[in-house]
Coordinates of C-alpha atoms and ligand atoms in Angstrom, one line a residue:
X128 CA 324.8 133.1 81.8
X129 CA 323.4 136.4 83.1
X130 CA 323.6 139.3 81.0
X131 CA 325.3 142.2 82.1
X132 CA 323.3 145.2 80.8
X133 CA 323.8 149.0 80.9
X134 CA 321.2 151.3 81.9
X135 CA 321.1 155.1 81.3
X136 CA 323.7 157.0 83.4
X137 CA 322.0 160.5 84.0
X138 CA 318.4 161.4 84.6
X139 CA 316.4 164.6 85.8
X140 CA 313.5 164.2 87.4
X141 CA 311.1 166.7 88.3
X142 CA 308.0 168.9 87.1
X143 CA 309.7 172.3 85.3
X144 CA 312.9 170.7 84.8
X145 CA 312.6 171.0 80.9
X146 CA 313.9 174.5 81.9
X147 CA 317.0 173.3 82.9
X148 CA 317.7 171.5 79.2
X149 CA 320.0 174.1 77.9
X150 CA 322.3 174.0 81.1
X151 CA 322.3 170.3 80.9
X152 CA 323.6 170.1 77.4
X153 CA 325.8 173.0 77.1
X154 CA 329.1 171.2 78.3
X155 CA 328.2 169.2 75.4
X156 CA 328.8 171.5 72.9
X157 CA 332.2 170.7 72.7
X158 CA 333.4 170.9 69.0
X159 CA 333.7 174.5 66.8
X160 CA 331.0 174.8 64.2
X161 CA 329.0 171.8 65.5
X162 CA 325.6 172.1 66.7
X163 CA 322.7 170.3 68.7
X164 CA 319.9 168.7 66.6
X165 CA 316.4 169.0 68.3
X166 CA 314.2 166.2 66.8
X167 CA 310.7 166.9 68.1
X168 CA 307.0 165.6 67.6
X169 CA 305.5 167.8 65.0
X170 CA 302.4 167.8 67.1
X171 CA 304.3 170.4 68.9
X172 CA 304.6 172.9 65.9
X173 CA 304.0 176.2 66.9
X174 CA 303.3 175.5 70.8
X175 CA 304.7 176.7 73.4
X176 CA 307.3 173.8 74.1
X177 CA 309.2 174.9 70.8
X178 CA 309.6 178.1 71.6
X179 CA 311.3 176.8 74.9
X180 CA 313.9 174.9 73.2
X181 CA 317.1 175.9 74.1
X182 CA 318.4 176.6 70.5
X183 CA 321.9 178.0 70.0
X184 CA 323.8 179.2 67.1
X185 CA 323.4 176.6 63.8
X186 CA 321.5 174.0 65.9
X187 CA 319.3 172.1 63.7
X188 CA 315.4 171.9 64.4
X189 CA 314.0 168.7 62.7
X190 CA 309.9 168.0 63.1
X191 CA 309.2 164.8 63.1
X192 CA 305.9 163.1 62.0
X193 CA 304.8 159.7 63.8
X194 CA 301.6 159.4 62.1
X195 CA 303.1 156.0 61.1
X196 CA 305.4 154.3 63.3
X197 CA 309.3 154.9 62.7
X198 CA 310.2 153.3 59.5
X199 CA 313.9 152.9 58.6
X200 CA 313.7 154.4 55.4
X201 CA 312.3 157.5 57.4
X202 CA 315.4 157.3 59.8
X203 CA 317.7 157.2 56.4
X204 CA 315.9 160.5 55.1
X205 CA 316.8 162.3 58.4
X206 CA 320.2 160.9 58.9
X207 CA 320.5 162.0 55.2
X208 CA 319.2 165.8 55.8
X209 CA 321.4 166.1 58.6
X210 CA 324.2 165.0 56.8
X211 CA 323.2 167.7 53.9
X212 CA 322.9 170.4 56.5
X213 CA 326.4 170.4 57.4
X214 CA 329.7 168.3 57.0
X215 CA 330.2 168.5 60.8
X216 CA 328.9 165.8 63.0
X217 CA 326.4 167.0 65.6
X218 CA 327.7 167.3 69.0
X219 CA 324.1 165.9 70.5
X220 CA 320.4 164.6 69.5
X221 CA 317.4 165.4 71.7
X222 CA 314.3 163.9 71.2
X223 CA 311.4 165.4 72.1
X224 CA 308.0 163.2 72.2
X225 CA 306.5 160.1 72.5
X226 CA 308.3 156.4 72.1
X227 CA 308.2 157.0 68.2
X228 CA 310.3 160.5 68.6
X229 CA 312.5 158.7 70.8
X230 CA 313.5 155.7 68.8
X231 CA 313.7 158.0 65.9
X232 CA 316.2 160.3 68.1
X233 CA 318.0 157.0 69.2
X234 CA 317.9 155.4 65.6
X235 CA 319.4 158.7 64.3
X236 CA 322.1 159.2 66.6
X237 CA 323.3 155.6 66.1
X238 CA 323.5 156.0 62.1
X239 CA 325.0 159.5 62.0
X240 CA 328.2 157.0 63.5
X241 CA 327.6 153.7 61.4
X242 CA 327.2 153.1 57.3
X243 CA 324.8 151.8 55.2
X244 CA 320.9 151.7 56.3
X245 CA 319.5 151.7 59.3
X246 CA 317.5 148.5 57.9
X247 CA 321.0 146.8 58.3
X248 CA 321.0 147.0 62.1
X249 CA 318.1 145.8 62.9
X250 CA 318.5 142.7 65.3
X251 CA 320.8 142.5 68.5
X252 CA 324.1 144.1 68.9
X253 CA 324.6 144.6 65.2
X254 CA 325.9 148.5 65.9
X255 CA 329.7 148.7 65.4
X256 CA 330.2 152.4 66.4
X257 CA 329.1 154.3 69.7
X258 CA 326.3 156.8 69.0
X259 CA 326.3 160.5 69.3
X260 CA 325.2 162.0 72.8
X261 CA 321.8 161.7 72.6
X262 CA 318.8 162.8 75.1
X263 CA 315.5 161.9 75.4
X264 CA 312.7 164.3 76.8
X265 CA 309.5 162.1 76.9
X266 CA 306.2 163.9 76.6
X267 CA 303.9 160.5 76.7
X268 CA 304.7 157.9 79.4
X269 CA 304.3 154.2 79.1
X270 CA 306.5 152.7 76.5
X271 CA 309.5 153.0 78.5
X272 CA 311.7 153.8 75.5
X273 CA 313.1 156.7 77.8
X274 CA 315.4 153.7 79.2
X275 CA 315.2 150.7 76.8
X276 CA 318.3 149.7 74.8
X277 CA 315.9 149.4 71.5
X278 CA 314.7 151.8 68.8
X279 CA 312.0 149.8 67.4
X280 CA 311.8 150.5 63.4
X281 CA 309.7 148.8 60.7
X282 CA 311.8 147.9 58.1
X283 CA 311.7 146.5 54.7
X284 CA 311.0 142.7 55.9
X285 CA 310.6 142.9 59.5
X286 CA 309.3 145.2 62.6
X287 CA 312.6 144.8 64.9
X288 CA 314.6 147.1 67.4
X289 CA 318.3 148.2 67.1
X290 CA 319.1 146.5 70.2
X291 CA 322.5 147.6 71.6
X292 CA 323.9 149.6 74.6
X293 CA 324.7 152.4 72.2
X294 CA 321.2 152.8 71.8
X295 CA 320.6 153.6 75.3
X296 CA 320.1 157.4 75.9
X297 CA 323.1 159.2 77.5
X298 CA 320.7 161.7 79.7
X299 CA 316.8 161.6 80.3
X300 CA 314.8 164.4 81.6
X301 CA 311.7 163.3 83.0
X302 CA 309.2 166.4 83.4
X303 CA 305.3 165.4 83.8
X304 CA 304.5 169.0 83.2
X305 CA 304.6 167.6 79.5
X306 CA 302.2 165.2 79.4
X307 CA 299.3 168.1 80.5
X308 CA 298.1 168.1 77.0
X309 CA 298.0 164.3 75.8
X310 CA 294.2 163.5 74.2
X311 CA 292.9 161.3 76.9
X312 CA 292.9 158.2 74.8
X313 CA 296.4 158.5 73.9
X314 CA 297.3 159.0 77.7
X315 CA 295.5 155.9 78.7
X316 CA 296.8 153.5 75.6
X317 CA 300.5 154.6 76.2
X318 CA 300.0 154.0 79.7
X319 CA 298.5 150.5 79.0
X320 CA 301.5 149.7 77.4
X321 CA 303.4 150.2 80.6
X322 CA 300.5 148.3 82.4
X323 CA 300.8 145.4 80.3
X324 CA 304.9 145.2 80.6
X325 CA 304.3 145.0 84.2
X326 CA 301.8 141.9 84.0
X327 CA 303.4 140.4 81.5
X328 CA 307.0 140.6 83.2
X329 CA 305.6 139.3 86.6
X330 CA 303.4 136.9 85.2
X331 CA 306.3 135.4 82.8
X332 CA 308.7 132.4 83.3
X333 CA 312.1 134.8 82.8
X334 CA 310.9 136.6 86.3
X335 CA 313.8 137.1 89.0
X336 CA 313.9 139.5 91.7
X337 CA 315.5 142.4 89.9
X338 CA 312.6 142.4 87.3
X339 CA 310.0 141.8 90.0
X340 CA 311.1 144.4 92.1
X341 CA 310.8 147.2 89.5
X342 CA 307.5 145.5 87.9
X343 CA 305.9 145.1 91.0
X344 CA 306.4 149.1 92.0
X345 CA 305.3 149.8 88.5
X346 CA 302.3 147.9 88.6
X347 CA 301.4 149.8 91.7
X348 CA 301.8 153.0 90.2
X349 CA 299.7 152.1 87.5
X350 CA 297.2 151.5 89.8
X351 CA 297.2 154.8 91.4
X352 CA 297.3 156.2 88.3
X353 CA 294.3 154.4 86.2
X354 CA 292.0 153.6 89.3
X355 CA 292.6 155.8 92.1
X356 CA 293.3 159.2 90.1
X357 CA 296.0 160.1 92.3
X358 CA 296.5 163.8 92.2
X359 CA 300.0 163.5 91.4
X360 CA 299.2 161.2 88.3
X361 CA 301.6 162.7 86.1
X362 CA 304.5 162.0 88.1
X363 CA 303.7 158.6 88.9
X364 CA 303.1 157.5 85.2
X365 CA 306.6 158.8 84.6
X366 CA 308.2 156.7 87.4
X367 CA 305.8 153.6 86.2
X368 CA 306.9 154.0 82.8
X369 CA 310.8 154.1 83.8
X370 CA 310.2 151.1 86.1
X371 CA 308.1 149.0 83.8
X372 CA 311.1 149.6 81.6
X373 CA 313.7 148.5 83.8
X374 CA 311.4 145.3 84.6
X375 CA 311.2 143.9 81.2
X376 CA 314.9 144.8 80.5
X377 CA 316.0 141.9 83.0
X378 CA 313.3 139.7 81.7
X379 CA 310.6 140.0 79.1
X380 CA 307.3 140.9 77.8
X381 CA 305.3 138.2 76.7
X382 CA 301.9 137.0 74.6
X383 CA 300.3 140.3 74.2
X384 CA 303.3 142.1 72.7
X385 CA 303.6 139.3 70.2
X386 CA 300.4 139.7 68.8
X387 CA 300.6 143.4 68.8
X388 CA 303.4 143.0 66.5
X389 CA 301.4 141.1 64.1
X390 CA 298.3 143.4 64.3
X391 CA 301.1 146.5 63.5
X392 CA 302.9 144.8 61.0
X393 CA 299.8 143.7 58.9
X394 CA 297.6 146.5 59.8
X395 CA 299.7 149.4 61.2
X396 CA 298.5 149.3 64.4
X397 CA 300.0 151.6 66.8
X398 CA 301.7 149.9 69.8
X399 CA 299.6 151.2 72.6
X400 CA 296.6 150.9 70.9
X401 CA 297.4 147.4 69.6
X402 CA 298.7 145.9 73.0
X403 CA 295.1 146.7 74.3
X404 CA 293.4 145.4 71.3
X405 CA 295.1 142.3 72.1
X406 CA 295.2 142.1 76.1
X407 CA 291.5 142.2 75.9
X408 CA 291.4 138.6 74.4
X409 CA 293.9 137.4 76.5
X410 CA 292.4 136.2 79.9
X411 CA 293.7 132.6 79.5
X412 CA 297.2 134.0 79.7
X413 CA 296.7 136.8 82.0
X414 CA 293.4 136.4 83.8
X415 CA 293.8 139.0 86.8
X416 CA 295.6 141.4 84.6
X417 CA 293.2 141.3 81.9
X418 CA 290.1 142.0 84.4
X419 CA 291.8 144.9 86.3
X420 CA 292.8 146.1 82.7
X421 CA 288.9 146.0 81.9
X422 CA 288.1 147.8 85.5
X423 CA 290.5 150.7 84.1
X424 CA 289.0 151.1 80.9
X425 CA 285.7 151.2 82.2
X426 CA 286.6 153.8 84.6
X427 CA 287.8 156.0 81.9
X428 CA 285.4 155.4 79.3
X429 CA 287.4 153.7 76.7
X430 CA 285.8 151.9 73.7
X431 CA 288.5 150.0 72.2
X432 CA 288.2 149.4 68.1
X433 CA 286.8 145.9 67.3
X434 CA 286.8 143.7 64.8
X435 CA 289.9 145.3 63.1
X436 CA 291.1 142.2 61.4
X437 CA 287.4 141.6 59.8
X438 CA 287.8 141.1 55.9
X439 CA 291.6 140.4 55.8
X440 CA 292.5 137.2 53.7
X441 CA 294.4 134.2 54.1
X442 CA 297.4 135.7 53.3
X443 CA 297.2 138.8 55.6
X444 CA 296.1 136.4 58.4
X445 CA 299.1 134.2 57.8
X446 CA 301.4 136.9 57.7
X447 CA 299.8 138.3 60.8
X448 CA 300.8 135.0 62.7
X449 CA 303.9 134.1 61.2
X450 CA 305.0 137.7 62.9
X451 CA 303.8 136.8 66.4
X452 CA 304.9 133.6 66.2
X453 CA 308.6 134.6 64.8
X454 CA 309.0 136.5 68.7
X455 CA 310.4 133.8 69.9
X456 CA 311.9 134.9 73.3
X457 CA 308.4 136.5 74.6
X458 CA 306.4 133.0 73.9
X459 CA 309.1 131.4 76.0
X460 CA 308.7 133.6 78.7
X461 CA 304.9 133.5 78.5
X462 CA 304.6 130.0 78.1
X463 CA 308.0 128.3 78.6
X464 CA 310.1 126.2 77.0
X465 CA 307.7 124.2 75.4
X466 CA 305.9 127.3 73.8
X467 CA 305.7 125.4 70.8
X468 CA 303.5 122.5 71.8
X469 CA 301.2 125.0 74.1
X470 CA 300.9 128.0 71.0
X471 CA 300.1 126.3 67.5
X472 CA 299.2 128.2 64.3
X473 CA 295.6 127.4 65.0
X474 CA 295.3 128.9 68.3
X475 CA 297.3 132.1 67.1
X476 CA 295.0 132.5 64.3
X477 CA 291.8 132.5 66.6
X478 CA 293.1 134.9 68.5
X479 CA 293.7 137.2 65.6
X480 CA 290.1 136.6 64.2
X481 CA 288.6 137.5 67.1
X482 CA 290.1 141.1 67.2
Ligands
LIG286 P1 303.8 158.1 70.0 O1 305.2 158.6 70.2 O2 303.7 157.0 69.1 O3 302.9 159.1 70.0 C1 301.4 159.0 69.6 C2 300.7 160.3 69.4 O4 300.5 161.0 70.7 C3 301.4 160.6 68.1 O5 300.3 161.4 67.4 C4 302.1 162.1 68.9 O6 302.2 162.8 68.3 C5 300.9 162.2 69.9 N1 301.9 162.8 71.3 C6 302.7 162.5 72.1 N2 303.1 163.5 72.9 C7 301.8 164.6 72.9 C8 301.6 165.2 73.6 N3 302.2 165.7 74.9 N4 300.3 166.0 73.4 C9 299.5 165.8 72.6 N5 300.2 164.6 71.7 C10 301.1 164.0 72.1 O7 303.1 157.1 71.5 P2 303.7 155.9 72.2 O8 302.9 155.2 72.8 O9 304.7 156.8 73.1 O10 305.0 155.9 71.7 C11 304.5 154.4 70.5 C12 306.3 154.2 69.8 O11 307.0 153.6 70.8 C13 305.5 152.8 68.8 O12 306.4 153.4 67.6 C14 306.1 151.6 69.6 O13 307.2 150.6 68.7 C15 307.6 152.4 70.4 N6 307.9 151.5 71.5 C16 309.0 151.7 71.8 C17 310.1 151.0 72.8 C18 311.3 151.0 73.1 O14 311.9 150.4 74.3 N7 312.2 151.3 72.5 C19 308.8 150.4 73.6 C20 307.6 150.4 73.3 C21 307.1 150.9 72.3
LIG287 ZN1 305.0 147.8 74.9

């Protein structure tokens, strides 16, 4: 069976397009007494971007902290805060930030219309009711969260996304001017998330012409950004992220993402940097990709953290291995249907021990 998947229906692209946000959401301000919620990364507190938000009437500004990647308890708290703020459901949510903030905005927009805890919906197509209208404005490029049908959350027992068609944003606004002040290391790590999406998609067994078309273009854009230092690298990275997300939407990621989930679940290591840490040990899976990745690191003087798993006990390593191997479709994409014969717990543990 071929998947019939939804995509984001409305997209604005261009430098300075953030100035159009107010006009874009205006027709969605439909309910009397209602309001919009602006979910913004607290890194922008007191910055010009906050002043430029098109706040009106009783709109709510919610500054979110993403020092830890989003947790289900945090989503539940934010939903409670909005419900306390007003008995009326907001007309819309705008998420402004990197992958973490975009995922928070997605999850909150779903949970305002679905009962219980966000942890109840970690999985595939468990959401019953459509979300409220939600918009993404990325301020970091690479995760593809702006285009994906998942909101990745760490819950009480697992790190797993809320995957559903309702998770998709209704509108995204891609303005590369917003990338201007990203610290270099973060720019690189989040950008490499995209590069690794492309490599894992293109080198995977699930590859097809749909995913290849997007993946190859995204890879080409990543090379222009990270090897050629192209003057339009902001615009190019925005589009690489979008295309990388489109590529994996119809294929899958692979070994690197599976291992990075283990690092993230046990050590709290963030997604982009975790992918970079893992990828550097995956020559046997992605030989050309890892070589090129190292050239990109060298060009940008990136020093990856080393020995992050040093000193962990057997239990922690065990949990890390279980988390990584639990991501069955990722291994299947990487190694084929017989992946279990190739990817033993011992082999997985050896990889983690090297990191
Ligand atoms: P992030 O959102 O976690 O942010 C990383 C850091 O950069 C934070 O400290 C943040 O405050 C800061 N930051 C963001 N924009 C900035 C700017 N313009 N200037 C200065 N600092 C800025 O980083 P990310 O790599 O974009 O996202 C990682 C998250 O995305 C993880 O939680 C991961 O699980 C999730 N993710 C989601 C998907 C998806 O499809 N939903 C895919 C991949 C990753
Ligand atoms: Zn990723």
